[in-house]
Amino acid sequence: MDQVRERSSGLVIAVSKGRILQEALPLLAGVGIVPNGDPDESRKLIFETTEGQTKIVAIRAVDVPTFVEYGAADIGIAGKDVLLEYEGDGFYEPIDLKISACRLMLAGRGRVRNDSRRLRIATKYPKVTRHYFARKGVQVEVVKLYGSMELAPLVGLADYIVDLVDTGNTLKANGLVAMEHIVDITSRLIVNKASMKIKHAQITDLIDRFSAIIG
Ligand code: PRT
Ligand code: MG
């Protein structure tokens, strides 16, 4: 009886719109979950799926851990970059989905400054950046930006940037070079802690299905 109720309750899966969603949709289809519409095209935010009561919510990348921590979604798919920057630990991270791979890197104009002024780093990732330089024992000033990091060294806002790099084309187009590799990034499946208890059979079954199709 409990098992029946559990199976029929369905799951809410939060996925960020944009590139992660595009790579997550084939994986979701591989485990039998197909939304009834294209979450990237539609203005709708909640999608029914082919799997019983399971729903997909399409939200901004940085909001995925929040939805999952607060239980608004049972499961989320988010980049490790977003998870590292998130304050809080209200979720489990059982699998690396190995999609949307890139590297978080320190980049700049390729010249080293030799005065004694403290380095200024522009980034969307202040927490990871502070941690990285603290470990190296280097004092830096971190400037938080929400986009177009590449511009910062060109207009004198910062000496360096910490940003995601995939092909390297964006850095190149702006005359910047990758200088230090900070961490490899892929997207992860995250699970709300209470959901993991309450919907245990359903969620572990889904995790097993994902694990089976990931290389
Ligand atoms: O759109 P919104 O502001 O809501 O969020 P977003 O722009 O962060 O979302 P989106 O769709 O861009 O997806 C972001 C997630 O995709 C990140 O959290 C990463 O986990 C993952 N990802 C993988 C990337 C990249 N690769 C990537 N290359 N996110 C961003 N980039 C950007 C990078 O910031 C830089 O501007 O692409 C540019 C570099 O790419 P290359 O190929 O020129 O090196
Ligand atoms: Mg974007």
PDB file of C-alpha atoms and ligand atoms in Angstrom:
ATOM      1  CA  MET A   1       0.000   0.000   0.000  1.00  0.00           C
ATOM      2  CA  ASP A   2       2.762   2.427   0.979  1.00  0.00           C
ATOM      3  CA  GLN A   3       4.667   1.326  -2.085  1.00  0.00           C
ATOM      4  CA  VAL A   4       1.648   2.109  -4.287  1.00  0.00           C
ATOM      5  CA  ARG A   5       1.165   5.528  -2.751  1.00  0.00           C
ATOM      6  CA  GLU A   6       4.858   6.251  -3.136  1.00  0.00           C
ATOM      7  CA  ARG A   7       4.937   5.276  -6.805  1.00  0.00           C
ATOM      8  CA  SER A   8       1.856   7.251  -7.690  1.00  0.00           C
ATOM      9  CA  SER A   9       3.029  10.414  -5.900  1.00  0.00           C
ATOM     10  CA  GLY A  10       5.440  11.314  -8.713  1.00  0.00           C
ATOM     11  CA  LEU A  11       8.586  13.394  -8.603  1.00  0.00           C
ATOM     12  CA  VAL A  12       9.334  17.018  -9.373  1.00  0.00           C
ATOM     13  CA  ILE A  13      12.581  17.411 -11.304  1.00  0.00           C
ATOM     14  CA  ALA A  14      14.171  20.890 -11.562  1.00  0.00           C
ATOM     15  CA  VAL A  15      16.371  21.467 -14.598  1.00  0.00           C
ATOM     16  CA  SER A  16      18.044  24.724 -15.625  1.00  0.00           C
ATOM     17  CA  LYS A  17      16.968  26.172 -18.948  1.00  0.00           C
ATOM     18  CA  GLY A  18      19.620  26.567 -21.608  1.00  0.00           C
ATOM     19  CA  ARG A  19      22.562  24.352 -22.346  1.00  0.00           C
ATOM     20  CA  ILE A  20      22.142  21.926 -19.439  1.00  0.00           C
ATOM     21  CA  LEU A  21      18.515  21.294 -20.349  1.00  0.00           C
ATOM     22  CA  GLN A  22      19.493  20.575 -23.960  1.00  0.00           C
ATOM     23  CA  GLU A  23      21.938  17.907 -22.787  1.00  0.00           C
ATOM     24  CA  ALA A  24      19.696  16.645 -19.961  1.00  0.00           C
ATOM     25  CA  LEU A  25      16.661  15.975 -22.184  1.00  0.00           C
ATOM     26  CA  PRO A  26      18.263  12.991 -23.998  1.00  0.00           C
ATOM     27  CA  LEU A  27      19.376  11.566 -20.638  1.00  0.00           C
ATOM     28  CA  LEU A  28      15.881  11.999 -19.182  1.00  0.00           C
ATOM     29  CA  ALA A  29      14.440  10.349 -22.301  1.00  0.00           C
ATOM     30  CA  GLY A  30      16.907   7.508 -21.745  1.00  0.00           C
ATOM     31  CA  VAL A  31      15.327   6.825 -18.346  1.00  0.00           C
ATOM     32  CA  GLY A  32      11.816   7.152 -19.798  1.00  0.00           C
ATOM     33  CA  ILE A  33      11.005  10.746 -18.808  1.00  0.00           C
ATOM     34  CA  VAL A  34       9.906  12.927 -21.730  1.00  0.00           C
ATOM     35  CA  PRO A  35       8.242  16.330 -21.152  1.00  0.00           C
ATOM     36  CA  ASN A  36       5.048  17.181 -23.040  1.00  0.00           C
ATOM     37  CA  GLY A  37       6.584  20.226 -24.732  1.00  0.00           C
ATOM     38  CA  ASP A  38       9.972  21.907 -25.213  1.00  0.00           C
ATOM     39  CA  PRO A  39      10.843  23.625 -21.910  1.00  0.00           C
ATOM     40  CA  ASP A  40      13.344  25.888 -23.710  1.00  0.00           C
ATOM     41  CA  GLU A  41      10.820  27.114 -26.280  1.00  0.00           C
ATOM     42  CA  SER A  42       7.685  27.341 -24.195  1.00  0.00           C
ATOM     43  CA  ARG A  43       6.749  30.075 -21.728  1.00  0.00           C
ATOM     44  CA  LYS A  44       5.360  27.384 -19.461  1.00  0.00           C
ATOM     45  CA  LEU A  45       7.414  26.575 -16.358  1.00  0.00           C
ATOM     46  CA  ILE A  46       5.938  23.211 -15.361  1.00  0.00           C
ATOM     47  CA  PHE A  47       5.770  20.234 -17.717  1.00  0.00           C
ATOM     48  CA  GLU A  48       3.907  16.964 -17.352  1.00  0.00           C
ATOM     49  CA  THR A  49       5.945  13.980 -18.521  1.00  0.00           C
ATOM     50  CA  THR A  50       5.454  10.509 -19.920  1.00  0.00           C
ATOM     51  CA  GLU A  51       6.321   9.060 -16.501  1.00  0.00           C
ATOM     52  CA  GLY A  52       3.141   9.017 -14.416  1.00  0.00           C
ATOM     53  CA  GLN A  53       2.908  11.989 -12.065  1.00  0.00           C
ATOM     54  CA  THR A  54       6.514  13.097 -12.610  1.00  0.00           C
ATOM     55  CA  LYS A  55       6.896  16.763 -13.571  1.00  0.00           C
ATOM     56  CA  ILE A  56       9.786  18.833 -14.891  1.00  0.00           C
ATOM     57  CA  VAL A  57      10.219  22.456 -13.809  1.00  0.00           C
ATOM     58  CA  ALA A  58      12.474  24.582 -16.033  1.00  0.00           C
ATOM     59  CA  ILE A  59      14.239  27.307 -14.047  1.00  0.00           C
ATOM     60  CA  ARG A  60      17.431  29.401 -13.981  1.00  0.00           C
ATOM     61  CA  ALA A  61      20.643  27.477 -13.353  1.00  0.00           C
ATOM     62  CA  VAL A  62      21.474  29.242 -10.061  1.00  0.00           C
ATOM     63  CA  ASP A  63      17.992  28.528  -8.665  1.00  0.00           C
ATOM     64  CA  VAL A  64      18.158  24.723  -9.028  1.00  0.00           C
ATOM     65  CA  PRO A  65      19.888  24.031  -5.648  1.00  0.00           C
ATOM     66  CA  THR A  66      17.434  26.354  -3.864  1.00  0.00           C
ATOM     67  CA  PHE A  67      14.378  24.546  -5.268  1.00  0.00           C
ATOM     68  CA  VAL A  68      15.882  21.204  -4.227  1.00  0.00           C
ATOM     69  CA  GLU A  69      17.094  22.285  -0.771  1.00  0.00           C
ATOM     70  CA  TYR A  70      13.615  23.637   0.096  1.00  0.00           C
ATOM     71  CA  GLY A  71      11.845  20.570  -1.287  1.00  0.00           C
ATOM     72  CA  ALA A  72      10.019  22.457  -4.053  1.00  0.00           C
ATOM     73  CA  ALA A  73      11.700  19.888  -6.310  1.00  0.00           C
ATOM     74  CA  ASP A  74      12.678  16.352  -5.242  1.00  0.00           C
ATOM     75  CA  ILE A  75      15.493  16.193  -7.767  1.00  0.00           C
ATOM     76  CA  GLY A  76      17.567  18.724  -9.666  1.00  0.00           C
ATOM     77  CA  ILE A  77      20.113  18.812 -12.455  1.00  0.00           C
ATOM     78  CA  ALA A  78      22.731  21.540 -11.996  1.00  0.00           C
ATOM     79  CA  GLY A  79      26.317  22.392 -12.918  1.00  0.00           C
ATOM     80  CA  LYS A  80      29.007  21.662 -10.325  1.00  0.00           C
ATOM     81  CA  ASP A  81      30.019  25.346 -10.662  1.00  0.00           C
ATOM     82  CA  VAL A  82      26.612  26.385  -9.324  1.00  0.00           C
ATOM     83  CA  LEU A  83      26.726  23.748  -6.559  1.00  0.00           C
ATOM     84  CA  LEU A  84      30.207  24.834  -5.394  1.00  0.00           C
ATOM     85  CA  GLU A  85      29.049  28.436  -5.146  1.00  0.00           C
ATOM     86  CA  TYR A  86      25.775  27.624  -3.359  1.00  0.00           C
ATOM     87  CA  GLU A  87      25.616  28.282   0.391  1.00  0.00           C
ATOM     88  CA  GLY A  88      23.871  25.416   2.107  1.00  0.00           C
ATOM     89  CA  ASP A  89      23.964  21.647   1.898  1.00  0.00           C
ATOM     90  CA  GLY A  90      20.321  20.582   1.965  1.00  0.00           C
ATOM     91  CA  PHE A  91      20.710  17.949  -0.735  1.00  0.00           C
ATOM     92  CA  TYR A  92      22.572  14.816  -1.733  1.00  0.00           C
ATOM     93  CA  GLU A  93      24.660  14.675  -4.907  1.00  0.00           C
ATOM     94  CA  PRO A  94      24.526  10.988  -5.884  1.00  0.00           C
ATOM     95  CA  ILE A  95      25.621  11.054  -9.530  1.00  0.00           C
ATOM     96  CA  ASP A  96      27.823  12.861 -11.985  1.00  0.00           C
ATOM     97  CA  LEU A  97      25.712  13.003 -15.168  1.00  0.00           C
ATOM     98  CA  LYS A  98      28.849  13.899 -17.171  1.00  0.00           C
ATOM     99  CA  ILE A  99      26.992  16.440 -19.336  1.00  0.00           C
ATOM    100  CA  SER A 100      27.790  20.132 -20.028  1.00  0.00           C
ATOM    101  CA  ALA A 101      31.463  19.578 -19.257  1.00  0.00           C
ATOM    102  CA  CYS A 102      33.798  22.564 -19.027  1.00  0.00           C
ATOM    103  CA  ARG A 103      36.602  23.913 -16.818  1.00  0.00           C
ATOM    104  CA  LEU A 104      36.630  26.743 -14.316  1.00  0.00           C
ATOM    105  CA  MET A 105      39.776  28.736 -15.125  1.00  0.00           C
ATOM    106  CA  LEU A 106      41.748  31.799 -14.203  1.00  0.00           C
ATOM    107  CA  ALA A 107      42.284  33.900 -17.325  1.00  0.00           C
ATOM    108  CA  GLY A 108      43.785  37.248 -18.203  1.00  0.00           C
ATOM    109  CA  ARG A 109      45.664  39.246 -20.803  1.00  0.00           C
ATOM    110  CA  GLY A 110      48.738  37.078 -20.442  1.00  0.00           C
ATOM    111  CA  ARG A 111      51.004  39.637 -18.823  1.00  0.00           C
ATOM    112  CA  VAL A 112      52.021  39.512 -15.181  1.00  0.00           C
ATOM    113  CA  ARG A 113      51.856  42.703 -13.170  1.00  0.00           C
ATOM    114  CA  ASN A 114      54.967  43.445 -11.129  1.00  0.00           C
ATOM    115  CA  ASP A 115      53.820  46.196  -8.787  1.00  0.00           C
ATOM    116  CA  SER A 116      52.730  45.357  -5.258  1.00  0.00           C
ATOM    117  CA  ARG A 117      49.048  46.230  -5.613  1.00  0.00           C
ATOM    118  CA  ARG A 118      46.643  43.474  -4.631  1.00  0.00           C
ATOM    119  CA  LEU A 119      45.273  41.527  -7.626  1.00  0.00           C
ATOM    120  CA  ARG A 120      41.658  42.126  -8.494  1.00  0.00           C
ATOM    121  CA  ILE A 121      39.648  39.204  -9.919  1.00  0.00           C
ATOM    122  CA  ALA A 122      36.241  39.573 -11.588  1.00  0.00           C
ATOM    123  CA  THR A 123      33.958  36.547 -11.421  1.00  0.00           C
ATOM    124  CA  LYS A 124      30.485  35.096 -11.126  1.00  0.00           C
ATOM    125  CA  TYR A 125      32.087  32.643  -8.641  1.00  0.00           C
ATOM    126  CA  PRO A 126      33.371  34.660  -5.639  1.00  0.00           C
ATOM    127  CA  LYS A 127      33.221  31.790  -3.139  1.00  0.00           C
ATOM    128  CA  VAL A 128      35.260  29.360  -5.250  1.00  0.00           C
ATOM    129  CA  THR A 129      37.663  32.163  -6.263  1.00  0.00           C
ATOM    130  CA  ARG A 130      38.347  33.252  -2.662  1.00  0.00           C
ATOM    131  CA  HIS A 131      38.860  29.650  -1.631  1.00  0.00           C
ATOM    132  CA  TYR A 132      41.252  28.997  -4.532  1.00  0.00           C
ATOM    133  CA  PHE A 133      43.480  31.995  -3.763  1.00  0.00           C
ATOM    134  CA  ALA A 134      43.320  31.422   0.018  1.00  0.00           C
ATOM    135  CA  ARG A 135      44.702  27.908  -0.564  1.00  0.00           C
ATOM    136  CA  LYS A 136      47.539  29.407  -2.591  1.00  0.00           C
ATOM    137  CA  GLY A 137      48.158  31.965   0.152  1.00  0.00           C
ATOM    138  CA  VAL A 138      47.577  34.877  -2.238  1.00  0.00           C
ATOM    139  CA  GLN A 139      45.537  37.887  -1.131  1.00  0.00           C
ATOM    140  CA  VAL A 140      43.103  39.043  -3.811  1.00  0.00           C
ATOM    141  CA  GLU A 141      40.189  41.395  -4.153  1.00  0.00           C
ATOM    142  CA  VAL A 142      37.162  39.676  -5.686  1.00  0.00           C
ATOM    143  CA  VAL A 143      34.621  41.629  -7.758  1.00  0.00           C
ATOM    144  CA  LYS A 144      31.308  39.861  -8.298  1.00  0.00           C
ATOM    145  CA  LEU A 145      29.850  40.102 -11.818  1.00  0.00           C
ATOM    146  CA  TYR A 146      26.743  38.420 -13.244  1.00  0.00           C
ATOM    147  CA  GLY A 147      27.935  38.109 -16.835  1.00  0.00           C
ATOM    148  CA  SER A 148      30.380  39.258 -19.533  1.00  0.00           C
ATOM    149  CA  MET A 149      33.363  38.577 -17.263  1.00  0.00           C
ATOM    150  CA  GLU A 150      35.667  38.704 -20.313  1.00  0.00           C
ATOM    151  CA  LEU A 151      35.158  42.442 -20.520  1.00  0.00           C
ATOM    152  CA  ALA A 152      36.596  43.151 -17.065  1.00  0.00           C
ATOM    153  CA  PRO A 153      40.347  42.867 -17.867  1.00  0.00           C
ATOM    154  CA  LEU A 154      39.860  44.801 -21.130  1.00  0.00           C
ATOM    155  CA  VAL A 155      38.433  47.880 -19.434  1.00  0.00           C
ATOM    156  CA  GLY A 156      40.594  47.805 -16.321  1.00  0.00           C
ATOM    157  CA  LEU A 157      37.908  46.570 -13.945  1.00  0.00           C
ATOM    158  CA  ALA A 158      40.042  43.581 -12.957  1.00  0.00           C
ATOM    159  CA  ASP A 159      43.454  42.026 -13.564  1.00  0.00           C
ATOM    160  CA  TYR A 160      42.052  38.552 -14.136  1.00  0.00           C
ATOM    161  CA  ILE A 161      38.775  36.693 -14.418  1.00  0.00           C
ATOM    162  CA  VAL A 162      37.628  33.328 -13.091  1.00  0.00           C
ATOM    163  CA  ASP A 163      35.152  31.866 -15.570  1.00  0.00           C
ATOM    164  CA  LEU A 164      34.015  28.697 -17.304  1.00  0.00           C
ATOM    165  CA  VAL A 165      35.924  27.707 -20.420  1.00  0.00           C
ATOM    166  CA  ASP A 166      34.798  25.116 -22.940  1.00  0.00           C
ATOM    167  CA  THR A 167      36.324  25.550 -26.416  1.00  0.00           C
ATOM    168  CA  GLY A 168      38.373  28.602 -25.408  1.00  0.00           C
ATOM    169  CA  ASN A 169      36.828  30.616 -28.263  1.00  0.00           C
ATOM    170  CA  THR A 170      35.311  33.283 -25.996  1.00  0.00           C
ATOM    171  CA  LEU A 171      38.657  33.993 -24.299  1.00  0.00           C
ATOM    172  CA  LYS A 172      40.426  34.071 -27.669  1.00  0.00           C
ATOM    173  CA  ALA A 173      37.860  36.419 -29.210  1.00  0.00           C
ATOM    174  CA  ASN A 174      38.585  38.868 -26.397  1.00  0.00           C
ATOM    175  CA  GLY A 175      42.378  38.570 -26.465  1.00  0.00           C
ATOM    176  CA  LEU A 176      42.505  36.662 -23.181  1.00  0.00           C
ATOM    177  CA  VAL A 177      44.437  33.516 -22.318  1.00  0.00           C
ATOM    178  CA  ALA A 178      43.691  30.719 -19.868  1.00  0.00           C
ATOM    179  CA  MET A 179      46.299  30.831 -17.106  1.00  0.00           C
ATOM    180  CA  GLU A 180      45.360  28.366 -14.378  1.00  0.00           C
ATOM    181  CA  HIS A 181      42.977  25.439 -14.256  1.00  0.00           C
ATOM    182  CA  ILE A 182      40.875  25.581 -11.081  1.00  0.00           C
ATOM    183  CA  VAL A 183      38.412  22.686 -11.352  1.00  0.00           C
ATOM    184  CA  ASP A 184      36.671  20.444 -13.895  1.00  0.00           C
ATOM    185  CA  ILE A 185      32.907  20.999 -14.111  1.00  0.00           C
ATOM    186  CA  THR A 186      30.050  18.695 -15.150  1.00  0.00           C
ATOM    187  CA  SER A 187      26.353  18.596 -14.289  1.00  0.00           C
ATOM    188  CA  ARG A 188      25.203  16.589 -11.281  1.00  0.00           C
ATOM    189  CA  LEU A 189      21.962  15.017 -10.137  1.00  0.00           C
ATOM    190  CA  ILE A 190      20.977  16.373  -6.731  1.00  0.00           C
ATOM    191  CA  VAL A 191      18.282  15.027  -4.393  1.00  0.00           C
ATOM    192  CA  ASN A 192      16.346  16.672  -1.557  1.00  0.00           C
ATOM    193  CA  LYS A 193      17.230  14.947   1.737  1.00  0.00           C
ATOM    194  CA  ALA A 194      13.651  14.460   2.934  1.00  0.00           C
ATOM    195  CA  SER A 195      12.511  13.196  -0.494  1.00  0.00           C
ATOM    196  CA  MET A 196      15.306  10.625  -0.391  1.00  0.00           C
ATOM    197  CA  LYS A 197      13.650   9.175   2.749  1.00  0.00           C
ATOM    198  CA  ILE A 198       9.994   9.608   1.832  1.00  0.00           C
ATOM    199  CA  LYS A 199      10.260   8.540  -1.834  1.00  0.00           C
ATOM    200  CA  HIS A 200      13.217   6.242  -1.319  1.00  0.00           C
ATOM    201  CA  ALA A 201      12.282   3.354  -3.654  1.00  0.00           C
ATOM    202  CA  GLN A 202      11.270   5.660  -6.475  1.00  0.00           C
ATOM    203  CA  ILE A 203      14.379   7.845  -6.242  1.00  0.00           C
ATOM    204  CA  THR A 204      16.914   5.018  -5.871  1.00  0.00           C
ATOM    205  CA  ASP A 205      15.258   3.301  -8.845  1.00  0.00           C
ATOM    206  CA  LEU A 206      15.663   6.498 -10.891  1.00  0.00           C
ATOM    207  CA  ILE A 207      19.308   6.889  -9.788  1.00  0.00           C
ATOM    208  CA  ASP A 208      19.981   3.290 -10.878  1.00  0.00           C
ATOM    209  CA  ARG A 209      18.393   3.974 -14.268  1.00  0.00           C
ATOM    210  CA  PHE A 210      20.565   7.078 -14.755  1.00  0.00           C
ATOM    211  CA  SER A 211      23.706   5.213 -13.659  1.00  0.00           C
ATOM    212  CA  ALA A 212      22.962   2.467 -16.189  1.00  0.00           C
ATOM    213  CA  ILE A 213      22.913   4.875 -19.166  1.00  0.00           C
ATOM    214  CA  ILE A 214      25.868   7.094 -18.169  1.00  0.00           C
ATOM    215  CA  GLY A 215      29.207   6.104 -19.672  1.00  0.00           C
TER     216      GLY A 215
HETATM  217  O1  PRT B   1      20.978  32.028 -18.593  1.00  0.00           O
HETATM  218  P1  PRT B   1      21.146  32.182 -17.109  1.00  0.00           P
HETATM  219  O2  PRT B   1      21.782  33.476 -16.713  1.00  0.00           O
HETATM  220  O3  PRT B   1      19.948  31.808 -16.309  1.00  0.00           O
HETATM  221  O4  PRT B   1      22.195  31.075 -16.653  1.00  0.00           O
HETATM  222  P2  PRT B   1      23.510  30.640 -17.375  1.00  0.00           P
HETATM  223  O5  PRT B   1      23.896  31.572 -18.466  1.00  0.00           O
HETATM  224  O6  PRT B   1      24.488  30.340 -16.293  1.00  0.00           O
HETATM  225  O7  PRT B   1      22.985  29.271 -18.024  1.00  0.00           O
HETATM  226  P3  PRT B   1      23.562  28.445 -19.237  1.00  0.00           P
HETATM  227  O8  PRT B   1      22.415  27.918 -20.013  1.00  0.00           O
HETATM  228  O9  PRT B   1      24.624  29.223 -19.947  1.00  0.00           O
HETATM  229  O10 PRT B   1      24.192  27.190 -18.486  1.00  0.00           O
HETATM  230  C1  PRT B   1      25.154  27.398 -17.526  1.00  0.00           C
HETATM  231  C2  PRT B   1      25.715  26.087 -17.075  1.00  0.00           C
HETATM  232  O11 PRT B   1      26.229  25.324 -18.175  1.00  0.00           O
HETATM  233  C3  PRT B   1      26.886  26.355 -16.149  1.00  0.00           C
HETATM  234  O12 PRT B   1      26.430  26.426 -14.821  1.00  0.00           O
HETATM  235  C4  PRT B   1      27.833  25.194 -16.419  1.00  0.00           C
HETATM  236  O13 PRT B   1      27.604  24.155 -15.496  1.00  0.00           O
HETATM  237  C5  PRT B   1      27.468  24.731 -17.842  1.00  0.00           C
HETATM  238  N1  PRT B   1      28.448  25.143 -18.851  1.00  0.00           N
HETATM  239  C6  PRT B   1      29.197  24.285 -19.588  1.00  0.00           C
HETATM  240  C7  PRT B   1      28.758  26.395 -19.253  1.00  0.00           C
HETATM  241  C8  PRT B   1      29.745  26.279 -20.247  1.00  0.00           C
HETATM  242  N2  PRT B   1      29.997  24.969 -20.426  1.00  0.00           N
HETATM  243  C9  PRT B   1      30.279  27.475 -20.866  1.00  0.00           C
HETATM  244  N3  PRT B   1      31.169  27.392 -21.720  1.00  0.00           N
HETATM  245  N4  PRT B   1      28.290  27.612 -18.883  1.00  0.00           N
HETATM  246  C10 PRT B   1      28.780  28.709 -19.475  1.00  0.00           C
HETATM  247  N5  PRT B   1      29.752  28.710 -20.453  1.00  0.00           N
HETATM  248  C11 PRT B   1      30.139  30.020 -20.992  1.00  0.00           C
HETATM  249  C12 PRT B   1      31.306  30.665 -20.238  1.00  0.00           C
HETATM  250  O14 PRT B   1      30.819  31.357 -19.100  1.00  0.00           O
HETATM  251  C13 PRT B   1      31.897  31.592 -21.288  1.00  0.00           C
HETATM  252  O15 PRT B   1      31.161  32.790 -21.391  1.00  0.00           O
HETATM  253  O16 PRT B   1      30.561  29.917 -22.341  1.00  0.00           O
HETATM  254  C14 PRT B   1      31.674  30.790 -22.562  1.00  0.00           C
HETATM  255  C15 PRT B   1      32.920  29.992 -22.807  1.00  0.00           C
HETATM  256  O17 PRT B   1      32.717  29.008 -23.771  1.00  0.00           O
HETATM  257  P4  PRT B   1      33.861  28.718 -24.856  1.00  0.00           P
HETATM  258  O18 PRT B   1      33.386  27.494 -25.596  1.00  0.00           O
HETATM  259  O19 PRT B   1      33.950  29.925 -25.730  1.00  0.00           O
HETATM  260  O20 PRT B   1      35.152  28.440 -24.104  1.00  0.00           O
HETATM  261 MG    MG B   2      22.927  32.048 -20.207  1.00  0.00          MG
END
